Amino acid sequence: MIRIAIANQKGGVGKTTTAINMATALAATGSRVLLVDLDPQGNASTGLGVDQAARVRSSYELLTGDASVAEAVIATKVPRLDLIAATVDLSGAEIELIDFDNRTHRLDTALAEAPAGRWDICLIDCPPSLGLLTVNALVAAQSLLVPLQCEFFALEGLSQLLTTIERVRARFNPELRILGIALTMYDRRNRLSEQVSQDVRATLGPVVFQTVIPRNVRLSEAPSHGVPALIYDYRCAGSEAYMALARELIARLPKIAASTGVAA
């Protein structure tokens, strides 16, 4: 199972929207996808229509060892897409995990015990921070997808994230690679969006996906209906962009698989 963390410590960059719609797009191409909601806000769970009453076992129990992946997983409305939901209990997990052995490897250990062959790809939606929850995701993942908002301050946050990635590589997970950076909330009417896009591409080159995710009202509306935008309105500009991004991501997966020994 290929594991991809979706992370950016800056909030409001479209990270959860990316997690939900990329998971849906990958499932639509025939992959069996597991989405792990590791954000205490639980927005990915809500966005997939899983209400609080259905979250009997969650990513909190997964990290504390009180539930296995098989026990915590929930089927979603999207064919071939399963979810490990998040609850508010997760907000205290970073403090509680301090007393656990191998506290940085809790998620990695849990996912390693997942039923063999059940899923092809695991996406991990991280919280908007660089705390212990995100570190657990980076340790568990083979690769990283970074949503980056097309605004000036996003570039500052990216440098902090890259520093954290290097530290995780050095101490815990030398195989961690950046799969790609996805430019989000792109506004063609705003010169700043284009300037940020050019700056990021000039700095990071081909690691930046060609597809950009536009500002789109349908992407914002979909979570309130409990479905991904690709189901809410598959013809809107946001949905078409996420399908194009999924195709780019799939094209890069064999390279990741070859470097990690994981079958694509």
Tab-separated table of C-alpha atoms in Angstrom:
chain	number	residue	atom	x	y	z
A	1	MET	CA	0.000	0.000	0.000
A	2	ILE	CA	1.449	3.329	-1.081
A	3	ARG	CA	1.169	5.918	1.693
A	4	ILE	CA	0.968	9.627	0.883
A	5	ALA	CA	0.791	12.346	3.535
A	6	ILE	CA	-0.994	15.566	2.572
A	7	ALA	CA	0.565	18.251	4.728
A	8	ASN	CA	1.116	21.957	5.142
A	9	GLN	CA	1.366	23.564	8.556
A	10	LYS	CA	-0.390	26.681	7.280
A	11	GLY	CA	-4.173	26.531	7.597
A	12	GLY	CA	-6.614	27.477	4.889
A	13	VAL	CA	-4.560	26.270	1.934
A	14	GLY	CA	-7.073	23.710	0.655
A	15	LYS	CA	-5.378	20.741	2.285
A	16	THR	CA	-8.512	18.870	3.342
A	17	THR	CA	-10.303	19.747	0.102
A	18	THR	CA	-7.320	18.264	-1.710
A	19	ALA	CA	-7.350	15.136	0.474
A	20	ILE	CA	-11.065	14.487	-0.094
A	21	ASN	CA	-11.075	15.115	-3.819
A	22	MET	CA	-7.780	13.392	-4.581
A	23	ALA	CA	-8.996	10.332	-2.670
A	24	THR	CA	-12.213	10.404	-4.698
A	25	ALA	CA	-10.383	10.918	-7.991
A	26	LEU	CA	-8.013	8.038	-7.283
A	27	ALA	CA	-10.944	5.802	-6.346
A	28	ALA	CA	-12.668	6.802	-9.590
A	29	THR	CA	-9.655	5.546	-11.554
A	30	GLY	CA	-10.067	2.113	-9.949
A	31	SER	CA	-7.660	2.314	-7.009
A	32	ARG	CA	-8.792	1.109	-3.599
A	33	VAL	CA	-8.161	4.088	-1.354
A	34	LEU	CA	-7.909	4.530	2.411
A	35	LEU	CA	-8.130	8.099	3.714
A	36	VAL	CA	-6.861	8.661	7.262
A	37	ASP	CA	-8.225	11.837	8.866
A	38	LEU	CA	-5.505	12.942	11.275
A	39	ASP	CA	-6.867	16.464	11.841
A	40	PRO	CA	-8.745	16.979	15.168
A	41	GLN	CA	-11.191	19.245	13.328
A	42	GLY	CA	-12.375	16.180	11.424
A	43	ASN	CA	-13.213	18.152	8.293
A	44	ALA	CA	-12.273	15.337	5.921
A	45	SER	CA	-14.667	13.038	7.776
A	46	THR	CA	-17.460	15.618	7.657
A	47	GLY	CA	-16.756	16.356	4.005
A	48	LEU	CA	-17.300	12.691	3.186
A	49	GLY	CA	-20.653	12.658	4.967
A	50	VAL	CA	-19.583	10.688	8.061
A	51	ASP	CA	-21.396	12.148	11.062
A	52	GLN	CA	-20.164	12.093	14.641
A	53	ALA	CA	-22.361	9.164	15.668
A	54	ALA	CA	-20.671	6.929	13.097
A	55	ARG	CA	-17.172	7.677	14.423
A	56	VAL	CA	-17.164	4.966	17.088
A	57	ARG	CA	-13.507	4.148	16.451
A	58	SER	CA	-11.271	6.846	15.034
A	59	SER	CA	-7.699	7.818	14.282
A	60	TYR	CA	-7.334	8.639	17.995
A	61	GLU	CA	-7.886	5.001	18.960
A	62	LEU	CA	-5.587	4.007	16.116
A	63	LEU	CA	-2.732	6.060	17.584
A	64	THR	CA	-3.307	4.956	21.162
A	65	GLY	CA	-3.495	1.290	20.156
A	66	ASP	CA	-7.112	0.855	21.258
A	67	ALA	CA	-8.241	-0.010	17.735
A	68	SER	CA	-6.701	-1.545	14.639
A	69	VAL	CA	-7.114	-0.245	11.099
A	70	ALA	CA	-9.641	-2.992	10.394
A	71	GLU	CA	-11.665	-1.997	13.469
A	72	ALA	CA	-11.576	1.757	12.813
A	73	VAL	CA	-12.256	1.849	9.078
A	74	ILE	CA	-15.591	3.157	7.758
A	75	ALA	CA	-16.968	2.694	4.256
A	76	THR	CA	-17.925	5.988	2.577
A	77	LYS	CA	-20.522	6.833	-0.052
A	78	VAL	CA	-17.732	6.819	-2.640
A	79	PRO	CA	-17.066	3.365	-4.142
A	80	ARG	CA	-13.582	2.011	-3.321
A	81	LEU	CA	-12.949	4.808	-0.794
A	82	ASP	CA	-12.726	3.961	2.922
A	83	LEU	CA	-12.096	6.321	5.813
A	84	ILE	CA	-10.570	6.316	9.257
A	85	ALA	CA	-12.391	9.274	10.774
A	86	ALA	CA	-11.197	11.866	13.279
A	87	THR	CA	-12.903	13.025	16.465
A	88	VAL	CA	-12.250	15.842	18.919
A	89	ASP	CA	-10.386	13.347	21.127
A	90	LEU	CA	-7.511	13.691	18.699
A	91	SER	CA	-6.883	17.239	19.937
A	92	GLY	CA	-5.350	15.852	23.125
A	93	ALA	CA	-3.404	13.095	21.442
A	94	GLU	CA	-0.167	15.059	21.082
A	95	ILE	CA	0.066	15.463	24.864
A	96	GLU	CA	-0.975	11.872	25.591
A	97	LEU	CA	1.439	10.375	23.066
A	98	ILE	CA	4.424	11.892	24.874
A	99	ASP	CA	4.210	9.029	27.379
A	100	PHE	CA	3.980	6.308	24.706
A	101	ASP	CA	6.884	4.243	23.446
A	102	ASN	CA	7.814	5.012	19.826
A	103	ARG	CA	5.425	7.959	19.877
A	104	THR	CA	6.558	9.121	16.430
A	105	HIS	CA	5.868	5.701	14.867
A	106	ARG	CA	2.357	4.999	16.193
A	107	LEU	CA	0.617	5.545	12.854
A	108	ASP	CA	3.318	3.705	10.920
A	109	THR	CA	2.938	0.668	13.172
A	110	ALA	CA	-0.851	0.701	12.889
A	111	LEU	CA	-0.849	0.959	9.088
A	112	ALA	CA	1.745	-1.806	8.816
A	113	GLU	CA	-0.818	-4.103	10.444
A	114	ALA	CA	-3.599	-3.213	7.989
A	115	PRO	CA	-5.175	-6.130	6.100
A	116	ALA	CA	-2.785	-7.103	3.314
A	117	GLY	CA	-3.948	-6.197	-0.177
A	118	ARG	CA	-7.117	-4.414	0.914
A	119	TRP	CA	-6.062	-0.942	-0.291
A	120	ASP	CA	-3.733	0.285	-3.004
A	121	ILE	CA	-3.179	3.819	-1.728
A	122	CYS	CA	-3.437	5.457	1.688
A	123	LEU	CA	-3.817	9.250	1.915
A	124	ILE	CA	-3.208	10.903	5.284
A	125	ASP	CA	-4.841	14.285	5.900
A	126	CYS	CA	-2.617	16.129	8.395
A	127	PRO	CA	-3.537	18.951	10.792
A	128	PRO	CA	-2.349	22.516	10.067
A	129	SER	CA	0.673	22.253	12.354
A	130	LEU	CA	4.083	20.603	12.575
A	131	GLY	CA	3.349	18.785	15.828
A	132	LEU	CA	3.430	15.123	16.766
A	133	LEU	CA	0.393	14.201	14.664
A	134	THR	CA	2.008	15.525	11.495
A	135	VAL	CA	5.327	13.908	12.403
A	136	ASN	CA	3.492	10.581	12.771
A	137	ALA	CA	2.097	11.050	9.273
A	138	LEU	CA	5.509	11.917	7.812
A	139	VAL	CA	7.095	8.897	9.486
A	140	ALA	CA	4.334	6.608	8.176
A	141	ALA	CA	4.353	7.971	4.621
A	142	GLN	CA	6.625	7.151	1.715
A	143	SER	CA	5.827	10.412	-0.021
A	144	LEU	CA	4.363	13.829	0.587
A	145	LEU	CA	1.851	15.953	-1.301
A	146	VAL	CA	1.954	19.630	-0.353
A	147	PRO	CA	-1.011	21.893	-1.189
A	148	LEU	CA	0.289	25.453	-1.491
A	149	GLN	CA	-1.994	28.460	-1.627
A	150	CYS	CA	-1.073	31.024	-4.252
A	151	GLU	CA	-0.381	33.795	-1.743
A	152	PHE	CA	2.829	35.399	-0.488
A	153	PHE	CA	2.787	34.064	3.088
A	154	ALA	CA	2.417	30.511	1.784
A	155	LEU	CA	6.027	30.648	0.601
A	156	GLU	CA	7.244	31.372	4.143
A	157	GLY	CA	5.347	28.375	5.474
A	158	LEU	CA	6.758	26.144	2.757
A	159	SER	CA	10.324	26.777	3.908
A	160	GLN	CA	9.390	25.731	7.448
A	161	LEU	CA	7.747	22.556	6.144
A	162	LEU	CA	10.795	21.670	4.051
A	163	THR	CA	12.991	22.063	7.141
A	164	THR	CA	10.726	19.698	9.082
A	165	ILE	CA	10.837	17.166	6.255
A	166	GLU	CA	14.629	17.169	6.332
A	167	ARG	CA	14.596	16.575	10.082
A	168	VAL	CA	12.152	13.679	9.737
A	169	ARG	CA	14.320	12.183	6.985
A	170	ALA	CA	17.434	12.485	9.103
A	171	ARG	CA	15.958	11.013	12.285
A	172	PHE	CA	13.063	8.727	11.387
A	173	ASN	CA	12.255	8.182	7.718
A	174	PRO	CA	15.099	8.512	5.189
A	175	GLU	CA	12.794	7.210	2.419
A	176	LEU	CA	10.385	10.165	2.656
A	177	ARG	CA	10.145	12.022	-0.661
A	178	ILE	CA	8.131	14.979	-1.882
A	179	LEU	CA	5.748	13.598	-4.471
A	180	GLY	CA	4.680	17.043	-5.566
A	181	ILE	CA	3.499	20.515	-4.661
A	182	ALA	CA	-0.020	21.425	-5.761
A	183	LEU	CA	-0.842	25.082	-6.238
A	184	THR	CA	-4.311	25.783	-4.833
A	185	MET	CA	-6.807	28.669	-4.691
A	186	TYR	CA	-5.402	30.079	-7.912
A	187	ASP	CA	-7.205	33.230	-9.013
A	188	ARG	CA	-6.539	34.126	-12.636
A	189	ARG	CA	-7.806	37.657	-11.995
A	190	ASN	CA	-5.139	38.222	-9.358
A	191	ARG	CA	-1.590	39.026	-10.498
A	192	LEU	CA	-0.236	37.804	-7.173
A	193	SER	CA	-1.461	34.254	-7.888
A	194	GLU	CA	0.518	34.176	-11.106
A	195	GLN	CA	3.578	35.719	-9.436
A	196	VAL	CA	3.550	33.143	-6.624
A	197	SER	CA	3.090	30.368	-9.177
A	198	GLN	CA	6.089	31.575	-11.169
A	199	ASP	CA	8.246	31.986	-8.050
A	200	VAL	CA	7.452	28.497	-6.760
A	201	ARG	CA	8.135	26.904	-10.153
A	202	ALA	CA	11.389	28.841	-10.535
A	203	THR	CA	12.531	27.700	-7.086
A	204	LEU	CA	11.354	24.091	-7.031
A	205	GLY	CA	11.090	23.209	-10.698
A	206	PRO	CA	9.392	19.985	-11.795
A	207	VAL	CA	8.375	18.983	-8.268
A	208	VAL	CA	5.487	21.456	-8.719
A	209	PHE	CA	2.494	19.884	-10.478
A	210	GLN	CA	1.480	21.506	-13.768
A	211	THR	CA	-2.171	21.425	-12.746
A	212	VAL	CA	-3.345	24.323	-10.602
A	213	ILE	CA	-6.499	24.218	-8.476
A	214	PRO	CA	-8.603	27.341	-9.057
A	215	ARG	CA	-10.737	29.207	-6.571
A	216	ASN	CA	-14.125	27.653	-7.156
A	217	VAL	CA	-17.394	28.089	-5.299
A	218	ARG	CA	-18.418	24.457	-5.923
A	219	LEU	CA	-15.345	23.238	-4.031
A	220	SER	CA	-16.480	25.347	-1.067
A	221	GLU	CA	-20.110	24.236	-1.250
A	222	ALA	CA	-19.548	20.489	-1.515
A	223	PRO	CA	-18.506	19.788	2.139
A	224	SER	CA	-21.790	21.211	3.449
A	225	HIS	CA	-23.562	18.485	1.446
A	226	GLY	CA	-21.290	15.752	2.797
A	227	VAL	CA	-19.901	14.751	-0.587
A	228	PRO	CA	-16.680	15.484	-2.511
A	229	ALA	CA	-16.856	18.156	-5.193
A	230	LEU	CA	-16.260	15.456	-7.799
A	231	ILE	CA	-19.649	14.014	-6.872
A	232	TYR	CA	-21.389	17.290	-6.045
A	233	ASP	CA	-20.535	18.777	-9.454
A	234	TYR	CA	-18.071	16.765	-11.508
A	235	ARG	CA	-18.181	19.289	-14.355
A	236	CYS	CA	-17.118	22.329	-12.322
A	237	ALA	CA	-13.647	23.796	-12.815
A	238	GLY	CA	-12.475	22.584	-9.398
A	239	SER	CA	-13.499	18.975	-10.039
A	240	GLU	CA	-11.881	18.946	-13.476
A	241	ALA	CA	-8.675	20.324	-11.949
A	242	TYR	CA	-8.555	17.624	-9.274
A	243	MET	CA	-9.068	14.910	-11.869
A	244	ALA	CA	-6.171	16.359	-13.867
A	245	LEU	CA	-4.055	16.514	-10.700
A	246	ALA	CA	-4.870	12.882	-9.954
A	247	ARG	CA	-3.639	11.884	-13.411
A	248	GLU	CA	-0.375	13.719	-12.777
A	249	LEU	CA	-0.007	12.089	-9.382
A	250	ILE	CA	-0.620	8.608	-10.794
A	251	ALA	CA	2.077	9.226	-13.410
A	252	ARG	CA	4.559	9.933	-10.615
A	253	LEU	CA	3.646	6.971	-8.422
A	254	PRO	CA	5.756	4.339	-10.242
A	255	LYS	CA	8.851	6.452	-9.559
A	256	ILE	CA	7.977	6.562	-5.868
A	257	ALA	CA	7.254	2.845	-5.883
A	258	ALA	CA	10.572	2.044	-7.531
A	259	SER	CA	12.497	4.025	-4.918
A	260	THR	CA	10.696	2.510	-1.941
A	261	GLY	CA	10.160	-1.032	-3.120
A	262	VAL	CA	6.381	-0.644	-2.937
A	263	ALA	CA	4.313	-2.077	-5.757
A	264	ALA	CA	2.287	0.553	-7.571
